[in-house]
XYZ file of C-alpha atoms in Angstrom:
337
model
C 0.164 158.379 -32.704
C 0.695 156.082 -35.751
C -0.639 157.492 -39.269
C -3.683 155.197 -39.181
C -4.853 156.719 -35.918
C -3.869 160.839 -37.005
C -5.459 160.416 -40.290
C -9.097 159.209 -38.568
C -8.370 162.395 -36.061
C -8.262 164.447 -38.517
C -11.019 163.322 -40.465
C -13.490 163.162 -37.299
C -12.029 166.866 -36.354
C -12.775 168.228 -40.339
C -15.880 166.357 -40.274
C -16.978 167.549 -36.722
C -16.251 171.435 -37.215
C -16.134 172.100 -40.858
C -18.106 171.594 -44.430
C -17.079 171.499 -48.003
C -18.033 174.671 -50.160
C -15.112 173.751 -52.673
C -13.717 171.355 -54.687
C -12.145 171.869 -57.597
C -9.819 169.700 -59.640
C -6.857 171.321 -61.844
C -7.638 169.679 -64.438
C -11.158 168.661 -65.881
C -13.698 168.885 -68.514
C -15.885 171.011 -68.824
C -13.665 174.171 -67.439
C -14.707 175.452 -64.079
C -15.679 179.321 -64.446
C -15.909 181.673 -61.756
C -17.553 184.658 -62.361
C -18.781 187.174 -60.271
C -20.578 189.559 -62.459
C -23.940 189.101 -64.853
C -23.398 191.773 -67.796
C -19.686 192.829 -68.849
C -20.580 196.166 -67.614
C -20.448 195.302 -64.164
C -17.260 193.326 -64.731
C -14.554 193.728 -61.535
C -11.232 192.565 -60.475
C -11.837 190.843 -57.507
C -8.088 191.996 -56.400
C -7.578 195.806 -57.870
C -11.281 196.290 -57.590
C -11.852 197.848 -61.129
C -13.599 197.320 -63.926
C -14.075 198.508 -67.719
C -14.995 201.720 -66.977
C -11.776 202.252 -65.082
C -9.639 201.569 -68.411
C -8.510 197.761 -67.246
C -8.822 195.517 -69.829
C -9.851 191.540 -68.834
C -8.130 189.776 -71.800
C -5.597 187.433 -70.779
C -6.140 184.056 -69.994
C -6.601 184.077 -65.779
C -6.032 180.778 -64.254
C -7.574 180.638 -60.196
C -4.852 178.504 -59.437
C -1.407 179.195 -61.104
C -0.006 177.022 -63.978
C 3.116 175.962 -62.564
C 1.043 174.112 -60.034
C -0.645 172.069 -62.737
C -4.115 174.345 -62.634
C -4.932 174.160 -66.007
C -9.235 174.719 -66.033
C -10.015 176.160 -63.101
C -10.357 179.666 -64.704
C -11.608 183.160 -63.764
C -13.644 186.073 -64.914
C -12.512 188.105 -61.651
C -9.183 188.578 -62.230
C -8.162 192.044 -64.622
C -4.851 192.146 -67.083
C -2.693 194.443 -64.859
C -3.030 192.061 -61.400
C -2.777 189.286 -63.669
C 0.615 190.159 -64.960
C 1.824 191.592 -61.590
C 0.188 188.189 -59.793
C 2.315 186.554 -62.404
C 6.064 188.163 -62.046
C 5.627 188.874 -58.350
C 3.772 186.678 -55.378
C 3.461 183.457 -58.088
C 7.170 183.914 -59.379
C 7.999 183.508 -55.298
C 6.043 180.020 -54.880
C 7.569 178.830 -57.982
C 11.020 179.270 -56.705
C 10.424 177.908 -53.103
C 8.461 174.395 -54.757
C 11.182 174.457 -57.852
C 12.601 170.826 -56.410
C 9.141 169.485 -55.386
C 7.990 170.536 -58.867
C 10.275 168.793 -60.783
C 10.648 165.559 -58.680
C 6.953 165.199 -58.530
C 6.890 166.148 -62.557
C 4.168 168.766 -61.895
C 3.290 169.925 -65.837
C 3.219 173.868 -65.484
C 2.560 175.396 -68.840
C 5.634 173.889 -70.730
C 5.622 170.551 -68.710
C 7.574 169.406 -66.041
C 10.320 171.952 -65.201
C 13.790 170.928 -65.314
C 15.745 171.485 -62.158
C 19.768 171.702 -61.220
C 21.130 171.950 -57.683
C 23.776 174.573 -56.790
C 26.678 172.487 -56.821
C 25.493 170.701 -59.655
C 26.018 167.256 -58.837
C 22.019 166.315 -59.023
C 19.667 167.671 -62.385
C 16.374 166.121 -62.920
C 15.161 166.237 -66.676
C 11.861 164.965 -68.377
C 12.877 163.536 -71.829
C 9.572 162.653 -73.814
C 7.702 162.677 -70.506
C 10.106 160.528 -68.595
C 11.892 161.993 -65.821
C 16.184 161.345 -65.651
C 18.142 161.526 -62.568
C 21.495 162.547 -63.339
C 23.272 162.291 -60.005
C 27.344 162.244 -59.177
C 27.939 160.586 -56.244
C 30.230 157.400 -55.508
C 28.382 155.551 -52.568
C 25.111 155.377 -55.143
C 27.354 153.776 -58.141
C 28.152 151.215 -55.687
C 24.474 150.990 -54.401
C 23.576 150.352 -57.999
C 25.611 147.562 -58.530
C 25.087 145.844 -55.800
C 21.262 145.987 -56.418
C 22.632 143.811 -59.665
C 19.269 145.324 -60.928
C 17.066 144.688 -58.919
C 14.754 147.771 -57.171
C 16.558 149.594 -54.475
C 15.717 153.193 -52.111
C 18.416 156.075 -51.091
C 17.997 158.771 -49.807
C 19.155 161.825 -51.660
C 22.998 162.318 -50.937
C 23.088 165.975 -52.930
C 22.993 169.720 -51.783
C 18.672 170.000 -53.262
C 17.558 173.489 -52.404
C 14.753 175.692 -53.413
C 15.515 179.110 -55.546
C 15.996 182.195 -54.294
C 12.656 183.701 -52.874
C 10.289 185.705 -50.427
C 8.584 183.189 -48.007
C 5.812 185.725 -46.959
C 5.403 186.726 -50.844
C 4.829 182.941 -52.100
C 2.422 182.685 -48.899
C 0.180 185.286 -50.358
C 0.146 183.597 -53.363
C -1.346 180.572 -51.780
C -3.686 183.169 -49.623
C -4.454 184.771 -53.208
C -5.670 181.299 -54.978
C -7.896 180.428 -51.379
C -9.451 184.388 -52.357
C -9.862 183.437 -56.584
C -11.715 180.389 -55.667
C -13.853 181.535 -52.860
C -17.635 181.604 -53.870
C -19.291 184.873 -54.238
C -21.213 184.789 -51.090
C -17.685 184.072 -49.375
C -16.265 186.945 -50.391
C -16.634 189.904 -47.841
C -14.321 186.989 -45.375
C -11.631 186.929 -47.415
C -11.850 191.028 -48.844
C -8.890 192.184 -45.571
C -6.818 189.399 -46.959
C -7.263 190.695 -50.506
C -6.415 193.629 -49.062
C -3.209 192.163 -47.602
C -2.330 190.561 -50.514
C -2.199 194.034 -52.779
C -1.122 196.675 -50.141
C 0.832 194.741 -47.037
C -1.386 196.729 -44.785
C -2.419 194.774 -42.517
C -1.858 193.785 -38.940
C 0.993 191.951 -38.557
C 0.792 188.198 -38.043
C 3.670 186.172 -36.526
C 3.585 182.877 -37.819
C 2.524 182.461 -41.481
C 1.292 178.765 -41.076
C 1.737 176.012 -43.493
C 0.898 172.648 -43.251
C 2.654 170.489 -45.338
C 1.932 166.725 -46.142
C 3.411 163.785 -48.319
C 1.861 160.515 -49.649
C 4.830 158.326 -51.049
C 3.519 156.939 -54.192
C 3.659 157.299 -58.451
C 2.339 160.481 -59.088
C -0.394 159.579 -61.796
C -2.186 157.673 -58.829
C -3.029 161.460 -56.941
C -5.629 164.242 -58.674
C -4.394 167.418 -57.542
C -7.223 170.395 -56.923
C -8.142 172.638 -54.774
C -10.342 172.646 -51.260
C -12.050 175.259 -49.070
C -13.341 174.358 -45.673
C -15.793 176.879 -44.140
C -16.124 176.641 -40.225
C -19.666 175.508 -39.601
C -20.556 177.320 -36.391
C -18.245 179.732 -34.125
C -15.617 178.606 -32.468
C -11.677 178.674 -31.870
C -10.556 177.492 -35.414
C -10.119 179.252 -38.175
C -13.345 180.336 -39.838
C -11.578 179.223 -43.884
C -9.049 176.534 -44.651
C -7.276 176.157 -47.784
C -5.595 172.987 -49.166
C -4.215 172.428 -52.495
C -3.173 169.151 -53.376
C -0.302 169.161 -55.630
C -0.268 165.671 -56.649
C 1.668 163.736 -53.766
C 1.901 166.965 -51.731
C -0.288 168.958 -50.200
C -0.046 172.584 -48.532
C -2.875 173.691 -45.913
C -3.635 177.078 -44.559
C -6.131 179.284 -43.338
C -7.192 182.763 -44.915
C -5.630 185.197 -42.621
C -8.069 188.121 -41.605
C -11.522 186.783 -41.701
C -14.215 189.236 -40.356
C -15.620 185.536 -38.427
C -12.462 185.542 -36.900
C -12.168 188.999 -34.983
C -13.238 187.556 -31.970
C -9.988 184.580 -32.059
C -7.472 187.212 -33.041
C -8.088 189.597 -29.935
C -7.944 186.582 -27.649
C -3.860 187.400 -28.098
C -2.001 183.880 -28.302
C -4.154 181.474 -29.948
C -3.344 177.998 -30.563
C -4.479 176.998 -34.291
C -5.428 173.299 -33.949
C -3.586 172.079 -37.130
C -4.848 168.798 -37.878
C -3.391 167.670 -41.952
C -6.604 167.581 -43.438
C -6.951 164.674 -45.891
C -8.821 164.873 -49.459
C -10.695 161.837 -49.898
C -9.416 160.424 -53.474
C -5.668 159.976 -51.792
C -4.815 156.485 -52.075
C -3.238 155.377 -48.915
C -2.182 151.538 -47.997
C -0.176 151.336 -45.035
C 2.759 150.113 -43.729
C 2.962 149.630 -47.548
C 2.840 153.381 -48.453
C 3.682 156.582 -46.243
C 2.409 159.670 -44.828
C 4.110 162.633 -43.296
C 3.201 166.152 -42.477
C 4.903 168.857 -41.177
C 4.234 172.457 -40.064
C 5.986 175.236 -41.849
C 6.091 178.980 -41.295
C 6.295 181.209 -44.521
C 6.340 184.183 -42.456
C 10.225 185.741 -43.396
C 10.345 188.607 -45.580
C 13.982 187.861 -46.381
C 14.944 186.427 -49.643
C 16.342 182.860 -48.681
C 16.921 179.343 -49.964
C 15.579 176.327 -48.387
C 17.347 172.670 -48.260
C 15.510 169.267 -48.998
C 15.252 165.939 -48.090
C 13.726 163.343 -50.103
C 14.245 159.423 -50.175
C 13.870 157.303 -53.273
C 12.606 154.503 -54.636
C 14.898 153.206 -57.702
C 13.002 150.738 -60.037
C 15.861 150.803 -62.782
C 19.266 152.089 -62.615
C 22.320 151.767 -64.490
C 25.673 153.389 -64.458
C 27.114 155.269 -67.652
C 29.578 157.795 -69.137
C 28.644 161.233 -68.838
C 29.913 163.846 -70.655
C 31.646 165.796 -68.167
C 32.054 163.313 -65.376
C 33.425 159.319 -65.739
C 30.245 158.119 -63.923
C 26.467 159.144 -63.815
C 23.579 157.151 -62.023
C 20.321 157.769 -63.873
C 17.124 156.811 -62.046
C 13.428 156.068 -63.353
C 11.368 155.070 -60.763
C 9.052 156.270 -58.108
C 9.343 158.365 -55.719
């Protein structure tokens, strides 16, 4: 199946089986507010469950989507100081670390801009000087590449050791599950209240395969809007009642809130097959053969702190070979990706 022909799949499965009951972007005027309650006295956390009365206080700024994703004005009312700061240096802290590469390549502005990133054996950094990202990369073969292009526009693919941070795969999962849970509408709610519960206790049954689909559109980065989606299933059936996907500029990361009471009847089947079609927002520009499209399935599920390895292939539009402080010979690339 060629990417023409899985792309129209997929959109005749989504369109088939599921509707739209969100869309937000990350960024946008005015901000999107989502607020469950009608008088501050009857102000909650969505996560904790308190409220005023309870001593929590609801003062810091609570973003539905985290920062270092880009989210900038998708905001919430539901969301209380104390689960904001533990959201913040716990389950978020984990999906930071595991995208650290993809978040830097893709020069995804978290809160201070594009993060910087070094790989262990630091022979690749990628910096963002006044907005423009620098390759710094010390490898022979791509010196000679570079002159040889005599420059003109060449690709590689990436001949260093890139690998995530340290992290948690199941924790940065439930961050994902927790921003599906921040944006879900009100009426939503009681579906995704055992993954909540997940999310703040780990009691829940245990699931096997934490499922993430992953996708790529080659492409500049200012040509994608990242935001976020939820699918609701539009009649019973064998799929997941709620998908998730966040688009993350040329990424994108699918997934299905775990635990929905619509979907007791599909978890006591035993095995069941999760059709896993990449589901594909409608404002991603795609021109084939010219431009590319891969996805992938991923499973999040470990509860071991690991790193992860990357590939990624390039797209050089100008290179040029200098001395580097600490090495005779640095490539430095400013292109696409």
């Amino acid at each position: 199946m060629n990417a023409n022909e899985l792309i129209d799949g997929a959109e005749a499965y989504f369109r088939e089986r599921y509707e739209k009951i969100v869309d937000f972007p990350f960024v946008t005027r005015p901000t999107i507010w989502i607020c469950d309650h009608e008088a501050p006295a009857s102000r909650r956390c969505r996560f904790c469950e308190r409220g005023p009365s309870e001593a929590v206080t609801f003062r810091l700024k609570a973003h539905a989507g985290p920062e270092l994703l880009g989210s900038k004005t998708i905001r919430t009312k539901n969301e209380c100081d104390e689960c904001n700061r533990r959201f913040g240096t716990g389950i978020e802290s984990h999906l930071g670390n595991r995208l650290a590469f993809v978040r830097s390549v893709t020069q995804v502005k978290g809160k201070n801009g594009a993060p910087s990133y070094e790989n262990p054996s630091r022979s690749m950094k990628i910096t963002h000087p006044r907005g423009k990202q620098t390759f710094t990369l010390t490898d022979k073969s791509l010196f000679d590449k570079a002159l040889a292009s005599k420059g003109e526009a060449f690709s590689f693919d990436l001949p260093a050791d890139a690998m995530s941070m340290m992290h948690v795969p199941s924790e940065a999962f439930k961050a994902l599950i927790k921003i599906a849970c921040s944006v879900c509408p009100l009426g939503e709610l009681p579906e995704c209240r055992p993954a909540i519960h997940w999310i703040m206790t780990g009691s829940r049954p245990y699931i096997s395969n934490h499922l993430v689909v992953r996708t790529f559109t080659s492409g500049p980065g200012d040509a994608f809007t990242s935001k976020v989606i939820l699918l609701r299933r539009k009649q019973p059936g064998q799929e997941p009642y709620m998908w998730c996907i966040l688009q993350v500029l040329n990424h994108s990361f699918q997934f299905f809130v775990p635990f929905c009471p619509s979907d007791t009847a599909i978890m006591k089947a035993g095995t069941v097959s999760i059709p896993a079609w990449p589901y594909r927002p409608d404002n991603i520009p795609l021109q084939l053969p010219h431009d590319t499209f891969d996805y992938w399935k991923e499973d999040w599920s470990s509860t071991q702190e690991e790193q992860i390895s990357i590939k990624a292939g390039f797209h050089v539009q100008k290179a040029w070979v200098v001395n580097g402080p600490n090495t005779s010979e640095e490539l430095r690339e400013d292109g696409s990706r």
